[in-house]
mmCIF file of C-alpha atoms and ligand atoms in Angstrom:
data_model
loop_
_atom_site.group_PDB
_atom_site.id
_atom_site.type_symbol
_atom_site.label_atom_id
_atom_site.label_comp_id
_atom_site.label_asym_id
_atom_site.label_seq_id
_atom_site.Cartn_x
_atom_site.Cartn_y
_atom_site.Cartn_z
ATOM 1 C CA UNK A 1 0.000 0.000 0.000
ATOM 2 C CA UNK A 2 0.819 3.580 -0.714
ATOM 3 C CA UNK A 3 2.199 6.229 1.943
ATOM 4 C CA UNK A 4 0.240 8.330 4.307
ATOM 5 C CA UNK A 5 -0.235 11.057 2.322
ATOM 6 C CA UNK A 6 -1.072 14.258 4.469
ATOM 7 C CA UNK A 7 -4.224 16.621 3.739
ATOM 8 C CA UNK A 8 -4.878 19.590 5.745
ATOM 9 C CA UNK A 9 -8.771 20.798 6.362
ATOM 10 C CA UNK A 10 -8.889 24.388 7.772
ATOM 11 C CA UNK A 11 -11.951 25.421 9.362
ATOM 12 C CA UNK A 12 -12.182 21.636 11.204
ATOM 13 C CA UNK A 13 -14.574 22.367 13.202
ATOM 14 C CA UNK A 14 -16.891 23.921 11.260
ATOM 15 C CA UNK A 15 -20.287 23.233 9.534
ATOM 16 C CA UNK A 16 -18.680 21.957 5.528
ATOM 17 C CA UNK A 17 -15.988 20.252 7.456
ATOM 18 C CA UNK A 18 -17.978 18.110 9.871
ATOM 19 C CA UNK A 19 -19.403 16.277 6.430
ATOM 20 C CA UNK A 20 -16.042 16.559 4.208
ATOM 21 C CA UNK A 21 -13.991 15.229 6.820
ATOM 22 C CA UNK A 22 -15.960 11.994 6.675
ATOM 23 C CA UNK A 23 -15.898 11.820 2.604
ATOM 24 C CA UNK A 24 -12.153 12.322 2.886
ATOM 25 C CA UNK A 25 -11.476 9.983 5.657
ATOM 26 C CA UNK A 26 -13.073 6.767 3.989
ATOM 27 C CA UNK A 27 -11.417 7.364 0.452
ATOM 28 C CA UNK A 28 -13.889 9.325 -1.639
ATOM 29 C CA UNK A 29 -11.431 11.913 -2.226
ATOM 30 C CA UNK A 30 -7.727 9.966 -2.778
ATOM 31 C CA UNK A 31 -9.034 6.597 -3.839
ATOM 32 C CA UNK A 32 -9.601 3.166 -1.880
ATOM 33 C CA UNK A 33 -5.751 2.360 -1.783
ATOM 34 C CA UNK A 34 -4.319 5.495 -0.612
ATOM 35 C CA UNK A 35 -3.887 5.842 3.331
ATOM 36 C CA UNK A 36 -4.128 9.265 5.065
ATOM 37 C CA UNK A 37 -2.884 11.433 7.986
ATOM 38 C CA UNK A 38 -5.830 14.139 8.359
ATOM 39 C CA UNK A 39 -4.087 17.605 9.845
ATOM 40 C CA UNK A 40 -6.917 19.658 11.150
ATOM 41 C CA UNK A 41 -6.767 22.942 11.641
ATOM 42 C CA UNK A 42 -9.332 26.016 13.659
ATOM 43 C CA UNK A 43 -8.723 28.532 15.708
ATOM 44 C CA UNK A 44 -7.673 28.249 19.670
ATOM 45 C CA UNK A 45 -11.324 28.780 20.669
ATOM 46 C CA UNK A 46 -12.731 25.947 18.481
ATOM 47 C CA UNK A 47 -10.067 23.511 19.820
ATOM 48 C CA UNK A 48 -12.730 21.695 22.492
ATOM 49 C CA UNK A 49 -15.134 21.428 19.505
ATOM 50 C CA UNK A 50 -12.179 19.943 17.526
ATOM 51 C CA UNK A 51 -11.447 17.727 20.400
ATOM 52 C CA UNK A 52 -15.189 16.200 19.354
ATOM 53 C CA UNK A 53 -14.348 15.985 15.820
ATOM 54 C CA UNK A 54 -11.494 13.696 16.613
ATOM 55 C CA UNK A 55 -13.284 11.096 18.542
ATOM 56 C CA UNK A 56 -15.916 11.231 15.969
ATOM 57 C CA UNK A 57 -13.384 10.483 13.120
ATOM 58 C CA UNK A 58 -11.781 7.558 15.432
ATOM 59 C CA UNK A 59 -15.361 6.304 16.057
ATOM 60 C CA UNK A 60 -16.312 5.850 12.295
ATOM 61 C CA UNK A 61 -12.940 3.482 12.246
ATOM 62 C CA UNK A 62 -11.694 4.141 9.660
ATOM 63 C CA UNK A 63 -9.768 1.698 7.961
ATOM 64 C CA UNK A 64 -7.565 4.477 5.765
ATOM 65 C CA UNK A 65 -7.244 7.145 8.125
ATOM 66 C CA UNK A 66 -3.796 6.556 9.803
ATOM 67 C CA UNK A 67 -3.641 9.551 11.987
ATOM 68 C CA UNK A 68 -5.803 12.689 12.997
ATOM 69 C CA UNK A 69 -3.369 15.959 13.884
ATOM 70 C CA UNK A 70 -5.546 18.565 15.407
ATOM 71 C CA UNK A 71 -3.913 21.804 15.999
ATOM 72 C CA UNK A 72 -4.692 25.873 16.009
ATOM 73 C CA UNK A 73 -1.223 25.996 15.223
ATOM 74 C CA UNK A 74 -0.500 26.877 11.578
ATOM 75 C CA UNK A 75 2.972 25.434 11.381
ATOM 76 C CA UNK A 76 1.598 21.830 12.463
ATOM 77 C CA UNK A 77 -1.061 22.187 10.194
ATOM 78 C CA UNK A 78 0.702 22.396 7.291
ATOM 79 C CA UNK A 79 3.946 20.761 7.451
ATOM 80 C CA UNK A 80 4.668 18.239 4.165
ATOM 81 C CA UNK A 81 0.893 18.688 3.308
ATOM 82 C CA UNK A 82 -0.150 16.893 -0.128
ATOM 83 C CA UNK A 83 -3.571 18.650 -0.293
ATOM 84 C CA UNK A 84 -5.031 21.281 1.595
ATOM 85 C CA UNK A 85 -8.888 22.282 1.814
ATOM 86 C CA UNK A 86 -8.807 25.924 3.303
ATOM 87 C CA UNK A 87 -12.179 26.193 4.406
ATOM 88 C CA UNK A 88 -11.964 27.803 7.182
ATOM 89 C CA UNK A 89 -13.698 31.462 6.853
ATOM 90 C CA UNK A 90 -16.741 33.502 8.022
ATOM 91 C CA UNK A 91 -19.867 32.609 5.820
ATOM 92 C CA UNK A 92 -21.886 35.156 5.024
ATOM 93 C CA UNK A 93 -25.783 35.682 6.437
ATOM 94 C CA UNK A 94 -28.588 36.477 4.452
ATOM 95 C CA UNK A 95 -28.655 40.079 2.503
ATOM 96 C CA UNK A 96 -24.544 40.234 2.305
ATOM 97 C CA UNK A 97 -22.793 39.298 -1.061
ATOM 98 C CA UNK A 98 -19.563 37.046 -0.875
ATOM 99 C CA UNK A 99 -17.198 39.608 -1.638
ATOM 100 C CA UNK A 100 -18.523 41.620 1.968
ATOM 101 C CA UNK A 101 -16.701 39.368 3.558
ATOM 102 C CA UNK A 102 -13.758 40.600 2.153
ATOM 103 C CA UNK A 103 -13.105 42.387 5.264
ATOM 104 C CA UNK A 104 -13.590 39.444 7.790
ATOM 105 C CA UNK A 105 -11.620 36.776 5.755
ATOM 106 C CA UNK A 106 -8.593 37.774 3.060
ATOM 107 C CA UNK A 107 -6.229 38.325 6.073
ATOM 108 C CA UNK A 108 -6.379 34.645 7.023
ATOM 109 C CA UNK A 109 -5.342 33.416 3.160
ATOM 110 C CA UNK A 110 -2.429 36.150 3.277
ATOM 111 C CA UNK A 111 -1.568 33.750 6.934
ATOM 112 C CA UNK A 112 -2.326 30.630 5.121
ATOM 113 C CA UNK A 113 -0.433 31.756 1.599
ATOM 114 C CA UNK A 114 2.640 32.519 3.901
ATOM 115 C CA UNK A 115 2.900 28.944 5.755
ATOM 116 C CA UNK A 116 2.001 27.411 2.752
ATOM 117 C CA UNK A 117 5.085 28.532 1.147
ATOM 118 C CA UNK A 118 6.883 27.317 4.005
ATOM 119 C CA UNK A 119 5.734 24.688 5.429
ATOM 120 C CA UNK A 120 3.762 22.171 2.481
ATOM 121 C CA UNK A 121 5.235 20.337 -0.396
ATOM 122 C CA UNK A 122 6.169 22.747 -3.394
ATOM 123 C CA UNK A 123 3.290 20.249 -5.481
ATOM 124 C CA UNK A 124 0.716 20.622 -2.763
ATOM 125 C CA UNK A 125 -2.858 21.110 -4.481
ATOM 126 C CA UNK A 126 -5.064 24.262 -2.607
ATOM 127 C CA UNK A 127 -8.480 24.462 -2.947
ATOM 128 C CA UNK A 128 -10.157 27.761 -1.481
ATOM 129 C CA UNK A 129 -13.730 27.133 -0.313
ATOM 130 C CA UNK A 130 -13.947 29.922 1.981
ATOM 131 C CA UNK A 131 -15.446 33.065 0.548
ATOM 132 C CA UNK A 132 -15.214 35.111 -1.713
ATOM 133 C CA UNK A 133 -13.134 32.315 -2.998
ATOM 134 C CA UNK A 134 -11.481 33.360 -5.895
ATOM 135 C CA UNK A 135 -9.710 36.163 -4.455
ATOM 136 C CA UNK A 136 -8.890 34.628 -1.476
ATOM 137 C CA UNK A 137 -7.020 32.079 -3.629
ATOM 138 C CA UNK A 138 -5.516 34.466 -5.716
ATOM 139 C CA UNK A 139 -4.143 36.251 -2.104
ATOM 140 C CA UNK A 140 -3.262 33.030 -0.805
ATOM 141 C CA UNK A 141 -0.979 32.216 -4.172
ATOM 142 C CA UNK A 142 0.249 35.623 -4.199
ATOM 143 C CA UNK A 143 1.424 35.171 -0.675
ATOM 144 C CA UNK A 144 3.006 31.505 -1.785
ATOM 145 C CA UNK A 145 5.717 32.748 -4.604
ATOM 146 C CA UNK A 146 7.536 29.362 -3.852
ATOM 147 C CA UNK A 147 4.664 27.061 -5.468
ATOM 148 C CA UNK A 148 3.434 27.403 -8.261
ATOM 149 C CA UNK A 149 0.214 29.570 -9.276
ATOM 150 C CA UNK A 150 -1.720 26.939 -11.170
ATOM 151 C CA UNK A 151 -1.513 24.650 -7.587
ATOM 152 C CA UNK A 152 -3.916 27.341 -6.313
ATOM 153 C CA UNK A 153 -7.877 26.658 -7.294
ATOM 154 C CA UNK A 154 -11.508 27.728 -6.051
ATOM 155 C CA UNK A 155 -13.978 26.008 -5.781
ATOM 156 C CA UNK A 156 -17.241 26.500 -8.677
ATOM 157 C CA UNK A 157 -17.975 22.923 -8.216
ATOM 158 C CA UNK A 158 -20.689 23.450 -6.332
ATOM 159 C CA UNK A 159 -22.185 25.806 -8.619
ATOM 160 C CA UNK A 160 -21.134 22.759 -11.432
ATOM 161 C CA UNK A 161 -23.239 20.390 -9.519
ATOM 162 C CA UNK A 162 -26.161 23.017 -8.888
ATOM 163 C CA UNK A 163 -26.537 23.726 -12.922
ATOM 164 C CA UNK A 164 -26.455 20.023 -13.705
ATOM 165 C CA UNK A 165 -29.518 19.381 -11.036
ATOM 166 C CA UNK A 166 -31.541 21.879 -12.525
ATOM 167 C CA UNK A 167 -30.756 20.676 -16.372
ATOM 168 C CA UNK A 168 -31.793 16.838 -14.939
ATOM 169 C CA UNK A 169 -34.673 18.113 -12.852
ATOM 170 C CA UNK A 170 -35.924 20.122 -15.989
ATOM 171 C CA UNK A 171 -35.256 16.963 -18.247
ATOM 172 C CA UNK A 172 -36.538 14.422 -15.660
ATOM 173 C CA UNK A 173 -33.293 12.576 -16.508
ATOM 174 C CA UNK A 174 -30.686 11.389 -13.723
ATOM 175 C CA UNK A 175 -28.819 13.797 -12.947
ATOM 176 C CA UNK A 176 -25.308 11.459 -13.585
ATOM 177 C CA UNK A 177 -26.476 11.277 -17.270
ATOM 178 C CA UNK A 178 -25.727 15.388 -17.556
ATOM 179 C CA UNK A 179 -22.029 16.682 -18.144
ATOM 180 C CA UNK A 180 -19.939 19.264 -19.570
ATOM 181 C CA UNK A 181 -22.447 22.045 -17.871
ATOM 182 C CA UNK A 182 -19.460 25.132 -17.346
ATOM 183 C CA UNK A 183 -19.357 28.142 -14.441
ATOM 184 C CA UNK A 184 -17.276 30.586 -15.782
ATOM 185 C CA UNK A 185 -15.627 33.548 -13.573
ATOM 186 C CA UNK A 186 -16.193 34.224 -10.040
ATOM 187 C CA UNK A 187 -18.225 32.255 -7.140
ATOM 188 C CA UNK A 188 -20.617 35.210 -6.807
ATOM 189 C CA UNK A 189 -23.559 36.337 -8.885
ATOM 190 C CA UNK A 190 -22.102 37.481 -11.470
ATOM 191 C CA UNK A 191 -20.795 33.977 -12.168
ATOM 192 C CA UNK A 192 -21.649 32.519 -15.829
ATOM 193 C CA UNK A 193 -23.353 28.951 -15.663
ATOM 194 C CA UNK A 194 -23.627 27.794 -19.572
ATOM 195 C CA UNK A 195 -25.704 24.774 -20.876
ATOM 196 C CA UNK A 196 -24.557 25.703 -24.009
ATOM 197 C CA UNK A 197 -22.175 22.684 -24.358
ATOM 198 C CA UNK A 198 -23.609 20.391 -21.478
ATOM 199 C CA UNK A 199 -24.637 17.190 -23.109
ATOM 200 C CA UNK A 200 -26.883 14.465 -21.899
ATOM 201 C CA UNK A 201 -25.898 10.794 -22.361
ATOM 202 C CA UNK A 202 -29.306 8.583 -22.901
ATOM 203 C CA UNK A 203 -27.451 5.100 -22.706
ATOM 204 C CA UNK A 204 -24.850 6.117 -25.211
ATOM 205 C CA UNK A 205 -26.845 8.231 -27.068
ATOM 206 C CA UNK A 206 -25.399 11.809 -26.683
ATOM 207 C CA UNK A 207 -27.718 14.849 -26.811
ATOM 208 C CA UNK A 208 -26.865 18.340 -26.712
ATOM 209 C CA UNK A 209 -28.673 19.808 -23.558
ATOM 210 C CA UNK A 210 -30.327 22.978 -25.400
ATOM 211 C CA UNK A 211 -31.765 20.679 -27.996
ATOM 212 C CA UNK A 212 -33.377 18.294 -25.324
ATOM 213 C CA UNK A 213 -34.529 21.759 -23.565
ATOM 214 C CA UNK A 214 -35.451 23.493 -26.398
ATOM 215 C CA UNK A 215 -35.757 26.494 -24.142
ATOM 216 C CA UNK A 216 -33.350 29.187 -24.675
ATOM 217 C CA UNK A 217 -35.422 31.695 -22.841
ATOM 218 C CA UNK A 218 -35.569 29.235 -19.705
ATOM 219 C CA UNK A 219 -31.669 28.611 -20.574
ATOM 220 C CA UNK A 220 -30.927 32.394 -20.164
ATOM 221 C CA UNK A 221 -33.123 33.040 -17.530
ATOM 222 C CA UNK A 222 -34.524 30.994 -14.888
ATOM 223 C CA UNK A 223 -31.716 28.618 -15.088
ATOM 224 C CA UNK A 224 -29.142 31.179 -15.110
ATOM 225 C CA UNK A 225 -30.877 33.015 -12.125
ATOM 226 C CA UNK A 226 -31.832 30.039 -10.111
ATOM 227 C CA UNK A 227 -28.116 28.738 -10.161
ATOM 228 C CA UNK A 228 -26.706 32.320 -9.619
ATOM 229 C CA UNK A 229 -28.563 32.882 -6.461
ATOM 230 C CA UNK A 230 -28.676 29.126 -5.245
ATOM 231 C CA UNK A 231 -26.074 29.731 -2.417
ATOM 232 C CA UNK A 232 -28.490 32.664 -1.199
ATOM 233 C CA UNK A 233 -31.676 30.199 -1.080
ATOM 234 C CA UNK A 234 -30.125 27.914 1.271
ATOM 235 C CA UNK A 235 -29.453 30.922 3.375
ATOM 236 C CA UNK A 236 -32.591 32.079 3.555
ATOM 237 C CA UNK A 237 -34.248 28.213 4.210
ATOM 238 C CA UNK A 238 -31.440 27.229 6.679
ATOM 239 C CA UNK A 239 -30.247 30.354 8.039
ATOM 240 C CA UNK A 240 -26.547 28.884 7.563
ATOM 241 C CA UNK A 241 -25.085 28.770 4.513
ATOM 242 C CA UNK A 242 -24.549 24.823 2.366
ATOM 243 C CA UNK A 243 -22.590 22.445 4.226
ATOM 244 C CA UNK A 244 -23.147 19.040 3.115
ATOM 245 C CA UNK A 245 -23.608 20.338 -0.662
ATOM 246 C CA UNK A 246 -20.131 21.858 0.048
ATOM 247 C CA UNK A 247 -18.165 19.237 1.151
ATOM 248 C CA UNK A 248 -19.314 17.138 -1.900
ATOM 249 C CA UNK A 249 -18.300 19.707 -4.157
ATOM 250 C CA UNK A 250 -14.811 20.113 -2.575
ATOM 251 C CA UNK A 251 -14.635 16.091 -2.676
ATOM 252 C CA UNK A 252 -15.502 15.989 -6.612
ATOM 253 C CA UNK A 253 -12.949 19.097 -6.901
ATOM 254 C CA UNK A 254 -9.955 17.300 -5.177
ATOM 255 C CA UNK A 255 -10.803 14.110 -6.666
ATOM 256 C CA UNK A 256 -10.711 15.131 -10.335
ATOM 257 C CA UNK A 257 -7.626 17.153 -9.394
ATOM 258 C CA UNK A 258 -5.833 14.183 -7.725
ATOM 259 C CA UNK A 259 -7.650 11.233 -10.241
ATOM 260 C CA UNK A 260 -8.038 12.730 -13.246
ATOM 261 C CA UNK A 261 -11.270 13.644 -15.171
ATOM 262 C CA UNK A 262 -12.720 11.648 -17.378
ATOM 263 C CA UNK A 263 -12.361 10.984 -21.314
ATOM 264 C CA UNK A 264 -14.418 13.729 -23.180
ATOM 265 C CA UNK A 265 -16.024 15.226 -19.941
ATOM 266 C CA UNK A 266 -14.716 18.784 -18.862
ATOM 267 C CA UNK A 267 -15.296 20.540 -15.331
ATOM 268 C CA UNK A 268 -15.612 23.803 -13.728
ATOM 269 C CA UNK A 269 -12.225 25.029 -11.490
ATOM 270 C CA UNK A 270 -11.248 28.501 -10.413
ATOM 271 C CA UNK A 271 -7.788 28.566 -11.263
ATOM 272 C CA UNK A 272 -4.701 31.691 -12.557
ATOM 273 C CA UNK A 273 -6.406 33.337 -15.890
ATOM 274 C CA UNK A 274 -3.688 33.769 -18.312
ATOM 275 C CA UNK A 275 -6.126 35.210 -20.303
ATOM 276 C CA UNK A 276 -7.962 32.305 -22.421
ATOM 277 C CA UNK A 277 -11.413 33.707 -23.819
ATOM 278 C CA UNK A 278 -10.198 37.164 -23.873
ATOM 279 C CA UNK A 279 -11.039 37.469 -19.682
ATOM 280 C CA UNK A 280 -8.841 39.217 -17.176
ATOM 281 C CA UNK A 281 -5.084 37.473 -16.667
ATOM 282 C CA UNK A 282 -4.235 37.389 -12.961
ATOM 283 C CA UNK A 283 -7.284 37.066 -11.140
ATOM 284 C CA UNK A 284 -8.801 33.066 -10.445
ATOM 285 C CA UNK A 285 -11.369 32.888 -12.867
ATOM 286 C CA UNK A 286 -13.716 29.364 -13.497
ATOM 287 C CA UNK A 287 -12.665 27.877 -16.440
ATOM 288 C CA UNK A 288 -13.803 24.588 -17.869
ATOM 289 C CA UNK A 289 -10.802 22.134 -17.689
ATOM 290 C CA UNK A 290 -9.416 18.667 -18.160
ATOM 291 C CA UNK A 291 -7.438 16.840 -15.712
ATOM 292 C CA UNK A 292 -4.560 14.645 -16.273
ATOM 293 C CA UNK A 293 -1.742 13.333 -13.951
ATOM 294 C CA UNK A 294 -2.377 16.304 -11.620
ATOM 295 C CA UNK A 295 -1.832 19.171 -13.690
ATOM 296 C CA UNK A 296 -5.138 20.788 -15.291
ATOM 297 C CA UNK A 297 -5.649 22.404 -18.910
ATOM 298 C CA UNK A 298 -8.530 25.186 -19.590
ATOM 299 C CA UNK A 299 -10.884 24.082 -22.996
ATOM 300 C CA UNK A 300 -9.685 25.646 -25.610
ATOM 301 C CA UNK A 301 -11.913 26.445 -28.942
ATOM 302 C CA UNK A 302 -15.239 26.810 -27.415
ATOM 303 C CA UNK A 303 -17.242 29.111 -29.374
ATOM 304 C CA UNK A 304 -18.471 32.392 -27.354
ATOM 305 C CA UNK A 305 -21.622 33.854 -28.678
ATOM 306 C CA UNK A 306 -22.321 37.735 -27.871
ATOM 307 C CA UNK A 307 -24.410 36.564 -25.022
ATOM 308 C CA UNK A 308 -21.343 34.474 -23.303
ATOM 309 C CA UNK A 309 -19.078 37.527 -23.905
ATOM 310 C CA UNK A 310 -20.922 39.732 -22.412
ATOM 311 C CA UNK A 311 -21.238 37.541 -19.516
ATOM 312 C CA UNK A 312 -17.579 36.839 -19.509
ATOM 313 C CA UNK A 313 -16.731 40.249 -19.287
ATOM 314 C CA UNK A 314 -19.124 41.453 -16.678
ATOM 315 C CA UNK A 315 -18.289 38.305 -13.664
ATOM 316 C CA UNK A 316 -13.964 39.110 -14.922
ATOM 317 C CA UNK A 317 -15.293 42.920 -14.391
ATOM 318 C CA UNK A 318 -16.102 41.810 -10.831
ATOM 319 C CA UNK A 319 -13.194 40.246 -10.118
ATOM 320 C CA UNK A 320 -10.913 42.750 -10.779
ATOM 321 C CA UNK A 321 -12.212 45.057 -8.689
ATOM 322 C CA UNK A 322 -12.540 42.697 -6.009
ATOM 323 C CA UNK A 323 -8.378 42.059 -6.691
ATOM 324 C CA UNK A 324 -7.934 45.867 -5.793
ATOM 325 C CA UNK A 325 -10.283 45.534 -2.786
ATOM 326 C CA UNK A 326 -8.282 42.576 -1.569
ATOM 327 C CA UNK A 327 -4.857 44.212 -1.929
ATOM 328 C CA UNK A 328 -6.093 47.423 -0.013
ATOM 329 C CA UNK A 329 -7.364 45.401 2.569
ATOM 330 C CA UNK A 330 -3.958 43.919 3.182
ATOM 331 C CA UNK A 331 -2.200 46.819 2.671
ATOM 332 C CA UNK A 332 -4.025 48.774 5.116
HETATM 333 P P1 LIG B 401 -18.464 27.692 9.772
HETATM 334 O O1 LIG B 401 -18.586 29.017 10.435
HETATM 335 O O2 LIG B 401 -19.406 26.602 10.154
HETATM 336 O O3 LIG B 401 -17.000 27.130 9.960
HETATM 337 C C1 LIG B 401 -15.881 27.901 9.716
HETATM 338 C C2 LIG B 401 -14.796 27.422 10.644
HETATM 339 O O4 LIG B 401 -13.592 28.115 10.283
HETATM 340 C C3 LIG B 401 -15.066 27.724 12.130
HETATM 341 O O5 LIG B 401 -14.877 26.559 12.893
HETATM 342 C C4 LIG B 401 -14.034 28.799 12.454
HETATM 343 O O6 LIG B 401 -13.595 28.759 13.801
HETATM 344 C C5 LIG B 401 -12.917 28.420 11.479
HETATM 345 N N1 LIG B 401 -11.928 29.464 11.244
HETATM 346 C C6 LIG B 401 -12.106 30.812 11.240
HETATM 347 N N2 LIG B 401 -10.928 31.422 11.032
HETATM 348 C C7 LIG B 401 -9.997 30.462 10.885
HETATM 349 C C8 LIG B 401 -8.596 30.471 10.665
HETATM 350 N N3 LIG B 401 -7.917 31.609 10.550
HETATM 351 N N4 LIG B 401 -7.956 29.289 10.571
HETATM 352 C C9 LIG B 401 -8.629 28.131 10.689
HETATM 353 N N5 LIG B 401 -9.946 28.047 10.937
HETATM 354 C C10 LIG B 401 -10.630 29.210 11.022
HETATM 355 O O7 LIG B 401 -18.537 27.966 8.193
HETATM 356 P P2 LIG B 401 -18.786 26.922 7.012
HETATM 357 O O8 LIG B 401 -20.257 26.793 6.782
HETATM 358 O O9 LIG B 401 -17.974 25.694 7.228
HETATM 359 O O10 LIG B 401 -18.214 27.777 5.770
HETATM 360 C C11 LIG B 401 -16.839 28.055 5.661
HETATM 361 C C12 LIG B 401 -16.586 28.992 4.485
HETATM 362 O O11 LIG B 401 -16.912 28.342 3.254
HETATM 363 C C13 LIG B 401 -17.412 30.285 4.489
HETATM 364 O O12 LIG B 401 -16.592 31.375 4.082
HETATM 365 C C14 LIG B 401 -18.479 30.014 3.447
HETATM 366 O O13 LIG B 401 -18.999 31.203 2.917
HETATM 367 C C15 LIG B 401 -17.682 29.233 2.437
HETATM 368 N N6 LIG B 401 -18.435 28.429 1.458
HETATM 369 C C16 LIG B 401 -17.974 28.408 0.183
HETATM 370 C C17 LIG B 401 -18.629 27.639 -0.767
HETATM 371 C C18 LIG B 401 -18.147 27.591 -2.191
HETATM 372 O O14 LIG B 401 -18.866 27.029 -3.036
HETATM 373 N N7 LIG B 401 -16.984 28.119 -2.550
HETATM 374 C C19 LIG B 401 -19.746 26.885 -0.405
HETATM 375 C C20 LIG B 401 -20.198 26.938 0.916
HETATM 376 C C21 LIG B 401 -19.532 27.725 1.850
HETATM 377 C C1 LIG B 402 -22.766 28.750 -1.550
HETATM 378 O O1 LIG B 402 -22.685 28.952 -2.765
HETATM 379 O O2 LIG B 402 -23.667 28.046 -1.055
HETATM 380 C C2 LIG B 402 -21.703 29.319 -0.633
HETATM 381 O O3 LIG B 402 -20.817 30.138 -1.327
HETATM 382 C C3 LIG B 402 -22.269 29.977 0.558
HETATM 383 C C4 LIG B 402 -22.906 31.297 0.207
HETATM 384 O O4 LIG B 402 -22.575 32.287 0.865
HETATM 385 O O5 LIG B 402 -23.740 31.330 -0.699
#
C-alpha cells in the first residue's frame, strides 16, 4: 500500500468540514488504496469542539485514516501537506454578497499563503472554499511565490453540480447522465453557468442539452438566475449557509484534481487566468478544464456567442475590482 499522504482541512470544526472530513477519511477523495494522515486545523477557541471531531473520526474506524493531527497551530497544520482544503472562513448571512466578507476573511489566506510557502510540499494542491473564494485564492498564491500559481484553485464545483440538477430536474433525466455544464468567472452572482455545451448521455446516445430543452429563454433566464442565487436560497431556508452540498463539491474538486477527469467530460475550477477567452489574466477565474496526472488544462476552442461575452466580461469585471479591494485590505 501507498504512503500516508497528508491533507490539511482548515476550518475543522466547522459546519462543511464536519461532512467533508468523513468523505475524505473513507477514500472518496484519494481513492480506496491510498492511506491518510488528516491535519486539522481552527482557531484556539474551536479547539474543544475539535477535540469532538477527533473522537468522531476515530469512532467511524476508519480503515484508511492513519492519523488525525488537530492543531490551532499553523505550522503543524501544514507541514509536508499533499492537499489542503482551506475552508476555514466567516460565511456570510442572508442580505450580504460574498465579496462583503472581504473584510472578515482575506487576512487569514495572506496567513495561510505565507505557511504554505513554508511549510507544504512545493506540489501541494489548494483548494479555497472559503469566501469570496477566488480572491482569497488568488491572495493566498500571491502570498506563496515558492509554489506554483496553477496549484492554487476555487472552488465553482458546487455551482457545477447546482446547474447540472436543474438541467436533470428540468429533463426528468438522472442527474449522472448530464455533463460538460461550465461556471465561468467568479463564485458570486455574477458567475456565468452555460448549458450551451452540457450534453446528456441517454445510454450512449449523446444529446446536446439545449436541444433536449429546447428552451433558450428558460436557458438564459430561470436557469441562469436560479443557479446564480442558489447559495443565497439555502441561506434564507437554513439560516446557515450549504454544508453538506459543500463538502461534496470540494470532494468531486480534489478528486478530479488528484484522479483525473474523465475521457471527453470537462469541469468547472477557479484557477490563474492567463487570459484564455479574452477574460482578465491574474485574477482566479472558473474555467472549464481537463485533468490529467495532476496538472489541469482550460478548454480551448469553445465558441463564445455575444451573449457568453458579455457575460464573460461582466463576472472578470467583478473580479478585478474585487483584486484591488483585496490588496487594499492587506495593505491597510
Ligand atoms: P463555519 O462558520 O461553520 O466554519 C468555519 C470554521 O472556520 C469555524 O470553525 C471557524 O472557527 C474556522 N476558522 C475561522 N478562522 C480560521 C482560521 N484563521 N484558521 C482556521 N480556521 C478558522 O462555516 P462553514 O459553513 O464551514 O463555511 C466556511 C466557508 O466556506 C465560508 O466562508 C463560506 O462562505 C464558504 N463556502 C464556500 C462555498 C463555495 O462554493 N466556494 C460553499 C459553501 C460555503
Ligand atoms: C454557496 O454557494 O452556497 C456558498 O458560497 C455559501 C454562500 O454564501 O452562498
Amino acid at each position: 500500500m501507498a504512503e500516508p499522504l497528508r491533507v490539511v482541512v482548515t476550518g475543522a470544526a466547522g459546519q462543511i468540514a464536519y461532512s467533508l472530513l468523513y468523505m475524505i477519511a473513507k477514500g472518496d477523495v484519494f481513492g480506496p488504496d491510498q492511506p491518510l494522515i488528516l491535519h486539522l486545523l481552527d482557531i484556539p477557541v474551536m479547539m474543544g469542539v475539535l477535540e469532538g471531531v477527533v473522537m468522531e473520526l476515530a469512532d467511524c474506524a476508519l480503515p484508511l485514516l492513519r492519523d488525525v493531527i488537530p492543531t490551532d497551530d499553523p505550522v503543524v497544520a501544514f507541514t509536508d501537506v499533499s492537499s489542503a482544503f482551506l475552508v476555514g472562513a466567516m460565511p456570510r448571512k442572508q442580505g450580504m454578497e460574498r465579496k462583503d466578507l472581504l473584510a472578515a476573511n482575506v487576512k487569514i489566506f495572506k496567513v495561510q499563503g505565507e505557511a504554505l510557502d513554508k511549510y507544504a510540499k512545493k506540489d501541494v494542491k489548494v483548494l479555497v472554499v472559503g469566501n469570496p473564494a477566488n480572491t482569497n485564492a488568488l491572495i493566498c498564491s500571491k502570498y506563496a511565490p515558492s509554489i506554483p500559481k496553477e496549484n492554487f484553485s476555487a472552488m465553482t464545483r458546487l455551482d457545477q453540480n447546482r446547474a447540472q440538477a436543474q438541467i436533470a430536474a428540468k429533463l426528468n433525466v438522472p442527474v449522472g447522465t448530464v455533463s460538460n455544464v461550465i461556471i465561468w468567472g467568479n463564485h458570486s452572482s455574477t458567475q456565468y453557468p452555460d448549458a450551451s455545451h452540457a450534453v446528456i448521455d441517454k445510454n450512449g446516445n449523446i444529446e446536446k442539452a439545449v436541444d433536449a430543452i429546447g428552451n433558450e429563454q428558460w436557458l438564459r433566464e430561470t436557469f441562469l438566475a436560479t443557479v446564480q442565487k442558489r447559495g443565497a436560497a439555502v441561506i434564507a431556508a437554513r439560516k446557515m449557509s450549504s454544508a453538506m452540498s459543500a463538502a461534496k463539491a470540494a470532494s468531486d474538486h480534489m478528486r478530479d484534481w488528484f484522479l483525473g477527469t474523465k475521457s471527453g467530460k470537462f469541469v468547472s475550477m477557479g484557477v490563474i487566468s492567463a487570459g484564455a477567452y479574452g477574460v482578465p489574466k491574474d485574477v482566479i477565474f472558473s474555467f472549464p478544464v481537463i485533468i490529467e496526472n495532476r496538472k489541469w488544462k482550460v478548454v480551448e476552442g469553445l465558441p463564445i456567442d455575444d451573449f457568453s461575452r458579455s457575460m464573460l466580461d461582466a463576472t472578470g469585471k467583478e473580479l478585478c475590482e474585487e483584486r484591488e479591494e483585496a490588496l487594499q485590505i492587506i495593505q491597510a
